[in-house]
Tab-separated table of C-alpha atoms in Angstrom:
chain	number	residue	atom	x	y	z
C	812	MET	CA	141.358	114.579	91.884
C	813	SER	CA	144.804	115.460	90.138
C	814	THR	CA	145.156	118.963	91.541
C	815	PRO	CA	145.343	119.619	95.363
C	816	ILE	CA	142.244	120.022	97.055
C	817	LYS	CA	141.816	123.719	97.721
C	818	ILE	CA	140.698	124.626	101.492
C	819	LEU	CA	139.405	127.817	102.941
C	820	ILE	CA	139.864	128.056	106.793
C	821	VAL	CA	137.351	130.364	108.488
C	822	GLU	CA	138.334	130.693	112.155
C	823	ASP	CA	138.732	133.779	114.385
C	824	GLU	CA	141.117	132.088	116.876
C	825	MET	CA	144.348	132.527	114.670
C	826	ILE	CA	146.595	130.136	116.622
C	827	ILE	CA	144.200	127.456	115.918
C	828	ALA	CA	143.807	128.557	112.255
C	829	ALA	CA	147.549	128.688	111.851
C	830	ASN	CA	147.991	125.166	113.265
C	831	ILE	CA	145.146	123.679	111.132
C	832	SER	CA	146.722	125.364	107.934
C	833	LEU	CA	150.276	123.949	108.785
C	834	GLN	CA	148.755	120.427	109.475
C	835	LEU	CA	146.863	120.269	106.260
C	836	THR	CA	149.735	121.943	104.034
C	837	THR	CA	151.901	119.174	105.418
C	838	LEU	CA	149.475	116.662	104.121
C	839	GLY	CA	149.559	118.183	100.680
C	840	TYR	CA	146.382	120.228	100.685
C	841	ASP	CA	146.285	123.707	99.126
C	842	ILE	CA	145.210	126.395	101.798
C	843	ILE	CA	144.021	129.485	99.764
C	844	GLY	CA	143.156	131.530	102.721
C	845	ILE	CA	142.582	131.984	106.473
C	846	VAL	CA	140.082	134.506	107.405
C	847	PRO	CA	138.352	135.258	110.766
C	848	ARG	CA	135.133	136.952	109.624
C	849	ALA	CA	132.066	136.028	107.771
C	850	GLU	CA	132.172	138.931	104.980
C	851	GLU	CA	135.974	138.034	104.391
C	852	ALA	CA	134.943	134.322	103.913
C	853	ILE	CA	132.242	135.253	101.448
C	854	THR	CA	134.614	137.583	99.399
C	855	CYS	CA	137.247	135.021	99.424
C	856	VAL	CA	134.779	132.411	97.875
C	857	LYS	CA	133.863	134.495	95.195
C	858	HIS	CA	137.536	135.395	94.245
C	859	ASP	CA	138.725	131.789	94.597
C	860	LEU	CA	136.467	129.016	94.944
C	861	PRO	CA	137.554	126.265	97.246
C	862	ASP	CA	136.849	122.609	97.309
C	863	ILE	CA	136.310	122.652	101.119
C	864	VAL	CA	135.465	125.236	103.651
C	865	LEU	CA	136.630	124.847	107.329
C	866	MET	CA	134.010	126.792	109.151
C	867	ASP	CA	134.250	127.847	112.701
C	868	ILE	CA	130.416	128.109	113.829
C	869	ASN	CA	131.016	130.725	116.624
C	870	LEU	CA	132.357	133.559	114.493
C	871	LYS	CA	132.419	137.081	115.830
C	872	GLY	CA	130.104	139.575	114.123
C	873	ASP	CA	126.634	139.887	112.556
C	874	LEU	CA	126.990	136.371	110.887
C	875	ASP	CA	128.058	133.290	112.625
C	876	GLY	CA	129.569	130.245	110.628
C	877	ILE	CA	126.239	128.609	109.811
C	878	ASP	CA	124.797	131.970	108.565
C	879	THR	CA	127.821	132.373	106.310
C	880	VAL	CA	127.498	129.089	104.901
C	881	LYS	CA	123.885	129.657	103.965
C	882	ARG	CA	125.007	132.898	102.161
C	883	ILE	CA	127.679	131.036	100.164
C	884	GLN	CA	125.433	128.298	99.314
C	885	LYS	CA	122.984	130.680	97.555
C	886	GLU	CA	125.669	130.913	94.773
C	887	HIS	CA	128.090	127.953	95.113
C	888	GLU	CA	127.985	124.189	96.080
C	889	ILE	CA	131.008	123.744	98.387
C	890	ALA	CA	131.856	121.018	100.951
C	891	VAL	CA	131.721	122.426	104.582
C	892	ILE	CA	133.119	120.899	107.750
C	893	TYR	CA	132.156	122.791	110.745
C	894	LEU	CA	134.230	123.338	113.656
C	895	THR	CA	132.805	124.297	117.057
C	896	ALA	CA	133.361	124.393	120.794
C	897	ASN	CA	129.600	124.736	121.447
C	898	ALA	CA	128.104	121.429	120.070
C	899	ASP	CA	124.581	122.115	121.695
C	900	GLU	CA	121.449	120.579	120.039
C	901	THR	CA	120.320	124.048	118.691
C	902	ASN	CA	123.546	124.850	116.753
C	903	PHE	CA	124.020	121.249	115.604
C	904	ASN	CA	120.371	121.160	114.134
C	905	ARG	CA	121.046	124.570	112.485
C	906	ALA	CA	124.403	123.308	111.047
C	907	LYS	CA	122.775	120.102	109.909
C	908	SER	CA	120.212	122.134	107.883
C	909	THR	CA	123.237	123.275	105.382
C	910	HIS	CA	124.157	119.570	104.764
C	911	PRO	CA	127.842	119.678	105.897
C	912	HIS	CA	130.267	116.915	105.309
C	913	ALA	CA	131.424	116.726	108.770
C	914	PHE	CA	131.157	118.247	112.232
C	915	ILE	CA	134.220	118.464	114.731
C	916	SER	CA	133.982	119.537	118.316
C	917	LYS	CA	136.715	121.660	119.764
C	918	PRO	CA	139.145	120.731	121.181
C	919	PHE	CA	140.094	118.073	118.452
C	920	LYS	CA	142.769	115.939	117.802
C	921	LYS	CA	144.796	116.257	114.643
C	922	LEU	CA	143.724	112.710	113.611
C	923	ASP	CA	140.018	113.791	113.923
C	924	LEU	CA	140.695	116.694	111.432
C	925	GLN	CA	142.794	114.620	108.987
C	926	ARG	CA	140.272	111.861	108.873
C	927	ALA	CA	137.393	114.372	108.467
C	928	ILE	CA	139.136	116.003	105.372
C	929	GLU	CA	139.949	112.622	103.877
C	930	LEU	CA	136.294	111.269	104.127
C	931	THR	CA	135.150	114.636	102.578
C	932	VAL	CA	137.796	114.255	99.631
C	933	ASP	CA	136.436	110.797	98.996
C	934	ARG	CA	132.943	111.830	99.002
C	935	LEU	CA	134.109	114.754	96.491
C	936	GLN	CA	135.894	112.262	94.244
C	937	GLN	CA	132.785	109.954	94.213
C	938	GLU	CA	130.534	112.922	93.247
C	939	ASN	CA	132.919	113.763	90.509
C	940	ASN	CA	132.858	110.204	89.258
C	941	ASP	CA	129.006	110.178	89.267
C	942	ASN	CA	128.994	113.421	87.117
C	943	VAL	CA	131.188	111.472	84.714
C	944	GLU	CA	128.628	108.731	84.465
C	945	ILE	CA	125.853	110.895	84.327
C	946	SER	CA	126.965	113.027	81.596
C	947	SER	CA	127.617	109.904	79.347
C	948	SER	CA	124.110	108.786	79.848
C	949	VAL	CA	122.095	111.911	80.496
C	950	ALA	CA	121.313	112.116	76.667
C	951	GLU	CA	119.121	108.974	76.510
C	952	SER	CA	117.677	109.690	80.103
C	953	SER	CA	116.828	113.404	79.814
C	954	PRO	CA	113.171	114.193	80.015
C	955	PHE	CA	111.480	115.162	76.658
C	956	MET	CA	109.263	118.264	76.975
C	957	LEU	CA	106.096	119.228	75.200
C	958	SER	CA	103.825	122.026	75.992
C	959	ASP	CA	101.406	120.169	78.131
C	960	CYS	CA	103.305	117.129	79.218
C	961	ILE	CA	107.033	115.659	79.691
C	962	PHE	CA	108.138	112.079	78.867
C	963	VAL	CA	110.445	110.648	81.644
C	964	ARG	CA	112.246	107.389	81.518
C	965	HIS	CA	110.759	105.001	84.194
C	966	ASN	CA	111.484	100.998	84.298
C	967	ASP	CA	113.258	101.255	80.907
C	968	LYS	CA	110.322	103.170	79.319
C	969	MET	CA	109.313	106.682	78.420
C	970	VAL	CA	106.177	107.421	80.287
C	971	LYS	CA	104.095	110.481	79.655
C	972	VAL	CA	103.613	112.884	82.849
C	973	HIS	CA	101.086	115.662	82.404
C	974	ILE	CA	102.492	118.940	83.579
C	975	ASN	CA	99.213	119.763	85.752
C	976	ASP	CA	99.738	116.503	87.490
C	977	ILE	CA	103.348	117.455	88.807
C	978	PHE	CA	103.450	118.722	92.301
C	979	TYR	CA	107.164	119.587	92.930
C	980	ILE	CA	110.629	118.621	91.795
C	981	GLU	CA	113.148	117.854	94.429
C	982	ALA	CA	116.902	117.792	94.077
C	983	GLU	CA	118.720	114.473	95.313
C	984	ARG	CA	122.337	115.451	94.609
C	985	ASN	CA	123.019	114.816	90.755
C	986	TYR	CA	119.362	113.608	90.338
C	987	CYS	CA	115.809	114.923	90.397
C	988	ARG	CA	112.772	113.334	91.951
C	989	ILE	CA	109.432	114.365	90.243
C	990	TYR	CA	106.309	113.943	92.543
C	991	SER	CA	103.279	113.810	90.749
C	992	LYS	CA	99.633	112.571	91.548
C	993	GLY	CA	100.151	109.143	92.639
C	994	LYS	CA	103.777	108.600	91.307
C	995	GLU	CA	107.398	109.476	91.706
C	996	TYR	CA	109.859	109.482	89.167
C	997	LEU	CA	113.842	109.751	89.831
C	998	LEU	CA	115.635	111.353	86.815
C	999	VAL	CA	119.291	111.422	85.904
C	1000	ILE	CA	119.447	115.112	85.587
C	1001	THR	CA	120.386	117.923	87.859
C	1002	LEU	CA	117.840	120.410	89.134
C	1003	LYS	CA	119.677	123.257	87.514
C	1004	ASP	CA	119.385	121.333	84.163
C	1005	MET	CA	115.744	120.528	84.854
C	1006	ASP	CA	114.880	124.166	85.609
C	1007	GLU	CA	116.178	125.041	82.261
C	1008	LYS	CA	114.011	122.680	80.324
C	1009	LEU	CA	110.751	123.039	82.357
C	1010	PRO	CA	107.979	125.680	80.889
C	1011	ASN	CA	108.428	128.755	82.818
C	1012	LYS	CA	104.696	129.423	82.894
C	1013	HIS	CA	104.092	126.689	85.163
C	1014	PHE	CA	107.289	126.170	87.234
C	1015	LEU	CA	109.336	128.249	89.438
C	1016	ARG	CA	112.665	127.239	91.471
C	1017	VAL	CA	111.960	128.355	94.967
C	1018	HIS	CA	114.882	126.870	96.638
C	1019	ARG	CA	118.086	125.347	95.517
C	1020	SER	CA	116.547	122.033	96.127
C	1021	PHE	CA	112.986	122.579	95.020
C	1022	ILE	CA	111.123	123.546	91.818
C	1023	VAL	CA	107.435	123.926	92.182
C	1024	ASN	CA	104.275	123.772	90.151
C	1025	LEU	CA	102.728	127.199	90.758
C	1026	SER	CA	99.319	125.860	90.111
C	1027	GLN	CA	99.611	123.183	92.903
C	1028	ILE	CA	100.399	125.584	95.806
C	1029	ASP	CA	97.966	125.160	98.694
C	1030	GLU	CA	99.455	127.480	101.097
C	1031	ILE	CA	102.024	130.174	101.551
C	1032	ALA	CA	103.773	130.900	104.763
C	1033	THR	CA	106.525	133.081	105.731
C	1034	SER	CA	109.514	130.935	104.805
C	1035	HIS	CA	107.736	127.896	103.222
C	1036	ILE	CA	104.803	126.858	100.892
C	1037	VAL	CA	102.692	123.940	101.151
C	1038	ILE	CA	101.892	121.425	98.316
C	1039	ALA	CA	100.163	118.289	98.864
C	1040	LYS	CA	100.841	118.501	102.564
C	1041	LYS	CA	104.413	118.764	101.919
C	1042	ALA	CA	106.060	122.057	103.414
C	1043	ILE	CA	108.561	123.343	100.999
C	1044	PRO	CA	111.311	125.852	101.963
C	1045	VAL	CA	111.406	129.176	99.986
C	1046	SER	CA	114.348	131.273	99.786
C	1047	LYS	CA	114.215	134.748	100.837
C	1048	THR	CA	115.738	135.815	97.555
C	1049	LEU	CA	112.961	133.983	95.519
C	1050	LYS	CA	110.115	134.953	97.778
C	1051	GLU	CA	109.399	138.102	95.895
C	1052	GLU	CA	109.604	136.337	92.331
C	1053	LEU	CA	107.075	133.726	93.871
C	1054	LEU	CA	104.636	136.292	94.889
C	1055	LYS	CA	104.854	138.077	91.551
C	1056	ARG	CA	104.133	135.051	89.540
C	1057	LEU	CA	101.253	133.825	91.567
C	1058	GLN	CA	99.505	137.320	90.826
C	1059	THR	CA	99.513	136.497	87.008
C	1060	ILE	CA	98.243	133.009	87.024
């Protein structure tokens, strides 16, 4: 990336935060802010979107670091590196559910932080390169939509997939995987673009990683739905829309 990587530090121990900032500034990174609370972190992200968030898990207040990341991820895709003095199994599993780029236990050495940042930057650069490659090929690979079916590229052919046969669609970074009756199809398209192309009558995005065929839902639980024996998470903000849509089909 040609411009400096922008990093937001969310850490309520200000001596630690200042030391991290000094080290990363010396290495050429752009520290856009140091904040101690979840609410300030969310506001900072809205005003100046960072490339990487260094997030202390054990923040004081109503939201800890993991909850804060979940709030941020509802609107933004940002690389996250967790910092924590409490690396127990529960916190680790909660943190893992947000797909962080790294996880550093306190106290950590300067080299541990430096390497975690460098590996994260490498991943961001690779994802950026993938986006460039995808944008050049997406025209020929994009699914072609009709009212009752879509045509998708599969083994160098355009294959017809009936709308009614699709169970759900899952995001895989910059790709989408369609799960249908008896077959799976990997498409070179983001879930956001796929959502814009699909007919609203049949499909609804229920989570940042999932679009579902409403007619294929077998069960509805508090935080997930079940389709073809697969438990699919449902975002709290989309649960009401899901229930509303189910009443009309």
